[in-house]
Coordinates of C-alpha atoms in Angstrom, one line a residue:
M519 CA 7.2 -17.2 34.7
F520 CA 3.7 -15.9 34.6
P521 CA 1.3 -17.3 31.6
P522 CA 1.0 -14.6 28.8
T523 CA -2.2 -12.5 29.0
P524 CA -4.9 -13.5 26.8
R525 CA -5.4 -11.4 23.8
T526 CA -8.7 -10.0 22.9
P527 CA -9.6 -7.9 19.4
P528 CA -8.5 -4.3 19.8
F529 CA -11.9 -3.2 19.4
T530 CA -14.9 -3.7 21.7
L531 CA -17.9 -6.0 21.2
Q532 CA -20.2 -3.0 21.3
D533 CA -18.1 -1.4 18.4
A534 CA -18.6 -4.5 16.5
R535 CA -22.4 -4.6 17.0
N536 CA -22.3 -1.0 15.8
L537 CA -20.5 -1.9 12.6
A538 CA -22.9 -5.1 12.0
P539 CA -25.8 -4.9 10.0
P540 CA -28.8 -3.9 12.0
G541 CA -31.0 -6.7 13.1
P542 CA -34.7 -6.9 13.8
I543 CA -34.0 -7.2 17.4
D544 CA -31.1 -5.0 19.0
S545 CA -30.5 -7.5 21.6
Q546 CA -30.0 -10.3 19.5
P547 CA -26.5 -12.2 19.8
L548 CA -24.0 -11.6 16.9
R549 CA -24.0 -14.3 14.0
A550 CA -22.0 -17.5 14.6
T551 CA -18.3 -17.0 13.6
L552 CA -18.7 -20.1 11.0
T553 CA -21.6 -21.4 9.6
P554 CA -22.3 -24.4 7.7
S555 CA -22.7 -23.5 3.7
P556 CA -24.6 -26.0 1.6
S557 CA -23.1 -26.3 -1.6
F558 CA -23.2 -29.0 -4.6
S559 CA -20.5 -31.0 -6.0
S560 CA -19.3 -30.8 -9.3
K561 CA -18.8 -34.5 -9.2
T562 CA -22.5 -35.4 -8.2
K563 CA -25.8 -35.2 -10.1
P564 CA -27.7 -31.9 -10.1
G565 CA -29.6 -31.5 -6.9
L566 CA -27.4 -33.6 -4.6
V567 CA -25.6 -31.9 -1.9
D568 CA -22.2 -32.4 -1.3
S569 CA -21.2 -34.5 1.7
N570 CA -18.9 -31.9 2.7
P571 CA -20.5 -28.6 2.0
G572 CA -17.7 -26.2 3.4
W573 CA -18.0 -23.2 5.9
L574 CA -19.0 -19.8 5.4
V575 CA -16.7 -17.1 6.7
P576 CA -18.4 -13.7 7.8
G577 CA -18.3 -11.6 4.5
G578 CA -19.2 -14.5 2.2
A579 CA -16.1 -16.4 1.6
V580 CA -16.5 -20.2 1.8
I581 CA -13.8 -22.5 2.8
K582 CA -13.9 -26.2 2.3
Y583 CA -12.8 -27.6 5.6
K584 CA -13.1 -25.7 9.0
S585 CA -9.7 -26.9 9.8
G586 CA -8.3 -24.8 6.7
I587 CA -9.4 -21.3 8.5
A588 CA -5.7 -20.6 9.5
E589 CA -4.6 -21.6 5.9
Y590 CA -7.4 -19.3 4.5
L591 CA -6.5 -16.4 6.9
N592 CA -2.7 -16.4 6.3
K593 CA -3.5 -16.2 2.6
E594 CA -5.6 -13.1 3.2
L595 CA -3.7 -11.3 6.0
G596 CA 0.1 -12.7 5.5
V597 CA 2.8 -10.1 4.4
E598 CA 5.9 -12.2 4.8
K599 CA 6.7 -11.4 1.2
I600 CA 7.4 -7.6 2.5
N601 CA 8.5 -8.6 5.8
C602 CA 11.3 -10.7 4.2
I603 CA 13.1 -7.2 2.8
Y604 CA 12.0 -5.1 5.9
Q605 CA 15.5 -3.8 6.1
H606 CA 15.5 -2.6 2.8
L607 CA 12.1 -0.9 2.8
W608 CA 13.4 2.6 3.4
W609 CA 14.3 2.5 -0.4
A610 CA 10.5 2.2 -1.3
G611 CA 8.7 4.4 1.1
R612 CA 8.5 6.3 4.4
R613 CA 7.7 5.0 7.9
G614 CA 3.6 6.0 9.1
N615 CA 3.3 7.5 5.6
I616 CA -0.2 6.8 4.7
R617 CA -2.4 9.5 3.0
A618 CA -6.2 9.5 3.5
L619 CA -8.5 8.5 0.6
H620 CA -9.4 12.1 -0.4
R621 CA -5.8 12.7 -0.4
Q622 CA -5.1 9.9 -2.9
I623 CA -7.7 11.5 -5.1
M624 CA -6.2 15.1 -4.9
I625 CA -2.8 13.8 -6.2
H626 CA -4.9 12.4 -9.0
R627 CA -4.4 8.6 -8.0
N628 CA -6.8 5.7 -8.9
I629 CA -7.8 3.5 -6.2
C630 CA -7.3 0.0 -7.7
I631 CA -8.9 -2.9 -5.4
T632 CA -6.7 -5.8 -4.7
E633 CA -7.4 -8.9 -2.4
C634 CA -3.7 -9.6 -2.1
P635 CA -2.4 -8.3 1.2
T636 CA 1.3 -7.8 -0.1
L637 CA 0.1 -5.2 -2.6
H638 CA -2.0 -3.2 0.1
L639 CA -0.7 0.4 0.1
V640 CA 1.8 -0.2 -2.8
W641 CA 1.5 2.2 -5.6
Y642 CA 3.0 3.0 -9.1
D643 CA 2.5 6.1 -11.5
S644 CA -0.9 7.1 -10.6
T645 CA -2.4 3.9 -9.2
I646 CA -2.5 2.8 -5.8
Y647 CA -3.5 -0.7 -4.7
I648 CA -5.7 -1.0 -1.5
K649 CA -7.2 -4.4 -0.3
P650 CA -11.0 -3.8 1.0
M651 CA -11.8 -4.5 4.6
P652 CA -12.6 -8.1 5.2
E653 CA -15.8 -8.4 7.2
Y654 CA -14.5 -10.9 9.5
L655 CA -12.0 -8.3 10.8
L656 CA -15.1 -6.3 12.1
D657 CA -16.6 -9.6 13.5
W658 CA -15.7 -9.7 17.2
E659 CA -16.5 -13.3 17.7
F660 CA -14.5 -14.3 15.0
F661 CA -11.5 -12.3 15.7
N662 CA -11.3 -13.5 19.3
K663 CA -11.7 -17.0 18.1
Y664 CA -9.8 -17.7 15.1
I665 CA -7.3 -14.6 15.0
C666 CA -6.4 -13.6 18.4
P667 CA -4.5 -17.2 19.4
D668 CA -2.0 -16.4 16.5
D669 CA 0.8 -14.1 17.0
E670 CA 1.4 -13.6 13.6
L671 CA -2.4 -13.3 12.4
F672 CA -2.9 -10.8 15.3
Q673 CA 0.0 -8.4 14.5
S674 CA -0.9 -8.4 10.8
A675 CA -4.8 -7.9 11.3
C676 CA -4.0 -4.9 14.0
G677 CA -1.5 -3.6 11.2
F678 CA -4.4 -3.7 8.5
L679 CA -6.7 -2.0 11.0
T680 CA -4.4 0.8 11.7
S681 CA -3.8 1.5 7.7
Y682 CA -7.7 1.9 7.5
A683 CA -7.7 4.3 10.5
K684 CA -5.5 6.6 8.5
L685 CA -6.9 5.9 5.3
I686 CA -10.1 7.1 6.5
R687 CA -10.1 10.4 8.7
H688 CA -12.9 12.2 7.4
K689 CA -16.4 11.7 6.3
S690 CA -15.5 12.2 2.7
D691 CA -13.0 9.4 3.1
L692 CA -15.7 7.3 4.4
T693 CA -17.9 8.1 1.4
L694 CA -15.0 7.3 -1.0
A695 CA -14.5 4.0 0.9
I696 CA -18.0 2.8 0.4
S697 CA -18.4 3.9 -3.1
T698 CA -15.1 2.1 -4.1
G699 CA -16.2 -1.0 -2.3
L700 CA -13.5 -1.0 0.4
L701 CA -15.8 -0.8 3.2
P702 CA -19.5 -2.4 3.6
A703 CA -22.1 0.1 2.7
R704 CA -23.9 -0.3 6.1
I705 CA -21.2 1.4 8.0
D706 CA -22.2 5.1 8.9
W707 CA -20.1 8.0 10.1
D708 CA -20.9 7.6 13.7
A709 CA -20.2 4.0 14.0
W710 CA -16.7 4.5 12.3
C711 CA -16.1 7.5 14.8
S712 CA -16.9 5.0 17.7
F713 CA -14.7 2.3 16.2
V714 CA -11.4 4.3 15.0
P715 CA -10.4 5.3 18.7
S716 CA -10.0 1.8 19.9
I717 CA -7.8 1.0 16.7
Q718 CA -5.6 3.9 17.7
K719 CA -4.7 2.7 20.8
I720 CA -3.2 -0.4 19.5
P721 CA 0.3 -0.9 21.3
H722 CA 3.4 -0.7 18.7
R723 CA 4.1 -4.3 19.6
D724 CA 1.0 -5.5 18.2
I725 CA 1.4 -4.2 14.9
N726 CA 3.2 -6.1 12.0
K727 CA 6.3 -4.6 11.2
R728 CA 5.2 -4.3 7.7
Y729 CA 2.6 -1.5 8.8
I730 CA 5.5 0.5 10.5
Y731 CA 5.8 1.5 6.7
G732 CA 3.0 2.9 4.8
E733 CA 2.8 3.4 1.1
L734 CA 5.5 1.7 -0.5
R735 CA 6.6 2.4 -4.3
L736 CA 6.1 -0.6 -6.8
R737 CA 9.3 0.0 -8.7
R738 CA 11.7 0.5 -5.9
L739 CA 10.1 -2.7 -4.6
N740 CA 11.0 -4.3 -7.9
Q741 CA 14.5 -3.0 -7.6
I742 CA 14.7 -4.4 -4.2
Y743 CA 13.6 -7.8 -5.4
N744 CA 16.3 -7.5 -8.3
F745 CA 19.3 -6.9 -6.4
C746 CA 18.8 -8.4 -2.9
K747 CA 16.5 -11.5 -3.9
C748 CA 17.9 -12.0 -7.5
K749 CA 14.3 -12.2 -8.6
L750 CA 12.7 -10.8 -11.6
A751 CA 10.2 -8.3 -9.8
Y752 CA 8.0 -8.1 -6.8
H753 CA 4.8 -7.5 -8.8
S754 CA 4.3 -6.5 -12.4
P755 CA 1.7 -4.4 -13.4
Y756 CA 2.3 -4.8 -17.2
T757 CA 0.5 -7.2 -19.6
Q758 CA 2.3 -6.0 -22.9
Y759 CA 6.2 -5.7 -23.5
D760 CA 5.6 -2.1 -25.2
H761 CA 3.9 -1.0 -21.8
Y762 CA 6.8 -2.2 -20.0
F763 CA 9.6 -0.8 -22.1
R764 CA 7.7 2.7 -22.4
Q765 CA 7.5 3.0 -18.3
N766 CA 11.2 1.8 -17.8
F767 CA 13.3 2.8 -20.5
A768 CA 11.8 6.4 -21.3
W769 CA 15.3 7.7 -20.2
L770 CA 17.0 6.1 -23.2
L771 CA 14.9 8.6 -25.4
L772 CA 16.0 11.5 -23.4
L773 CA 19.6 10.3 -23.6
F774 CA 19.2 9.9 -27.1
A775 CA 18.2 13.4 -27.5
Y776 CA 20.8 14.9 -25.7
L777 CA 23.5 13.2 -27.3
T778 CA 22.0 14.1 -30.7
I779 CA 22.3 17.6 -29.7
V780 CA 25.8 17.2 -28.7
L781 CA 27.1 15.5 -31.5
T782 CA 25.1 17.9 -33.9
G783 CA 26.9 20.8 -32.3
M784 CA 30.1 19.3 -32.4
Q785 CA 29.7 18.7 -36.1
V786 CA 28.8 22.3 -36.7
V787 CA 31.9 23.1 -34.9
L788 CA 34.3 20.8 -36.7
A789 CA 32.6 21.8 -39.9
T790 CA 33.2 25.6 -39.3
P791 CA 36.8 26.5 -39.0
N792 CA 37.1 29.6 -36.6
A793 CA 38.1 32.0 -39.9
T794 CA 37.0 35.2 -41.3
G795 CA 33.2 35.9 -42.0
L796 CA 30.3 36.7 -39.8
F797 CA 28.1 33.4 -40.8
K798 CA 31.0 31.3 -40.1
D799 CA 31.9 32.9 -36.7
A800 CA 28.0 32.7 -35.7
S801 CA 27.9 29.0 -36.8
Y802 CA 30.9 28.1 -34.8
W803 CA 29.9 29.9 -31.7
F804 CA 26.3 28.7 -32.0
G805 CA 27.5 25.1 -32.3
V806 CA 29.6 25.5 -29.3
G807 CA 26.8 27.3 -27.5
S808 CA 24.5 24.6 -27.9
I809 CA 26.9 21.9 -26.6
I810 CA 27.6 24.3 -23.4
I811 CA 23.6 24.7 -22.8
V812 CA 23.0 21.0 -22.9
L813 CA 25.7 20.1 -20.8
V814 CA 24.8 23.0 -18.1
G815 CA 21.2 21.7 -18.5
A816 CA 22.4 18.2 -17.7
I817 CA 24.4 19.0 -14.8
M818 CA 21.5 21.0 -13.2
L819 CA 19.0 18.0 -13.8
G820 CA 21.9 15.8 -12.2
V821 CA 22.4 18.2 -9.1
L822 CA 18.4 18.6 -8.8
F823 CA 17.8 15.0 -8.8
L824 CA 20.8 14.1 -6.2
S825 CA 19.5 16.8 -4.0
L826 CA 15.9 15.7 -3.9
F827 CA 17.2 12.2 -3.6
T828 CA 19.7 13.0 -0.6
Y829 CA 16.7 15.2 1.0
N830 CA 14.4 12.1 1.0
L831 CA 17.1 9.8 2.0
I832 CA 17.9 11.8 5.0
I833 CA 14.6 12.2 5.9
T834 CA 13.9 8.3 5.6
L835 CA 16.7 7.4 7.5
F836 CA 16.6 9.7 10.3
Y837 CA 12.9 10.0 10.4
Q838 CA 12.1 7.6 13.3
P839 CA 8.7 8.0 14.6
K840 CA 7.9 6.8 18.2
A841 CA 5.5 4.4 18.5
E842 CA 2.7 6.9 19.7
Q843 CA 3.4 9.0 16.7
L844 CA 2.1 5.9 14.4
E845 CA -1.2 6.4 15.2
E846 CA -3.1 9.9 14.5
P847 CA -2.1 12.6 17.4
A848 CA -4.7 13.3 20.0
A849 CA -5.0 17.0 19.2
H850 CA -6.4 16.1 15.8
G851 CA -9.0 13.6 17.2
D852 CA -12.0 16.3 16.1
Q853 CA -11.4 15.2 12.5
Y854 CA -13.6 12.2 13.3
H855 CA -16.5 14.2 14.2
D856 CA -18.6 15.9 11.7
H857 CA -18.9 19.5 12.4

C-alpha cells in the first residue's frame, strides 16, 4: 500500500496572488491564514480586551477558538442536507445544468444572496439563491492548510469552485457578480481568466456529488423531503400563510373554474328539454358544447403536461454526462477572453 498523495489546492499560488488585493510590494508573502483578532468581551468592562480574542478567517469572519475552524468550515461548505437525498435529485434538477449569471437575468430571475451552502443554486419562481464566494477559498495557504486535509471539505470546496466557473463565463457575468456582492470587487477579468482553467481541470472524483447536479427546484426539493424524509419542507421561503396558499393551491381555483363551467352547462342541458323551438335547441347544444370544450381543453392540458413531464424525465434519467463534460468544453475556452 502506497501512502495517499498529499492534496494541494486546485489552483496555483500565482493564481491566488493574482486574485489577492494588491500590496505595496509585489514580492510580499501572502497574509497569514489565521491571524489573532482583538475583541472586547461583553462580560468585561468597556476598554478591557477579552482574554480569548478569537481568530480572523480570510474575508473577515471571526471564530472564537482556533480549534473550531473545522466546525466553521463544515457549516460554511457542508451540503450533507442535499447529499442525503442525492438518489432523488433527478426529480429536482438536471446534471451539470448551471446557467451563467447573464442567463439568469435573461430569464428574469432575481439573484438572492444566501450564506447557506445547501441553498446555493436552489431556485423557486423568479428567484435563485447563490452563495457568495468565500475569500478563504481564494487564499492558497488557507486552502492548503485547513481544507485539503479533509476529504469532505476538499470535495465541497472544489464543487463550489466549479459552480462559479460555470456561473461566470463572460466579462458581463463578472460585472454582475461584483455588483451583486458574489465576488470581491478587487477581482478583474484577466485574473479570473487565469484562475478558471485550473478549476475546470478538477477531476470528477474530487467534486462533491451534490455539484454533479446544477440548479435545483425548491418545490421539488420540498416534495422530496415531504415523501422521502417525512419532513415538512426542505426550505420554506414564505413568511405569511396567504403567500403559501397562493403559490401552492392556485390549481384549486383553476379546478373550481372548470367545474363551474361544466356544472353550468349541465344545468342548462337539464333545464332545456330537447323539444321544438330554435332557442331551446340553441340552448341545449350550447350547454353540451360548453361541456365538450372544457373537457377537450382539460384533456389537451393533461396531454401537454404529460408530454413535457415525460420528455424532461427521459432527458434527466438518460442524460449521464461524462466527468469531462461537467467542465466547460475546450472548444469554448475563448469565452474567457475579451475580444
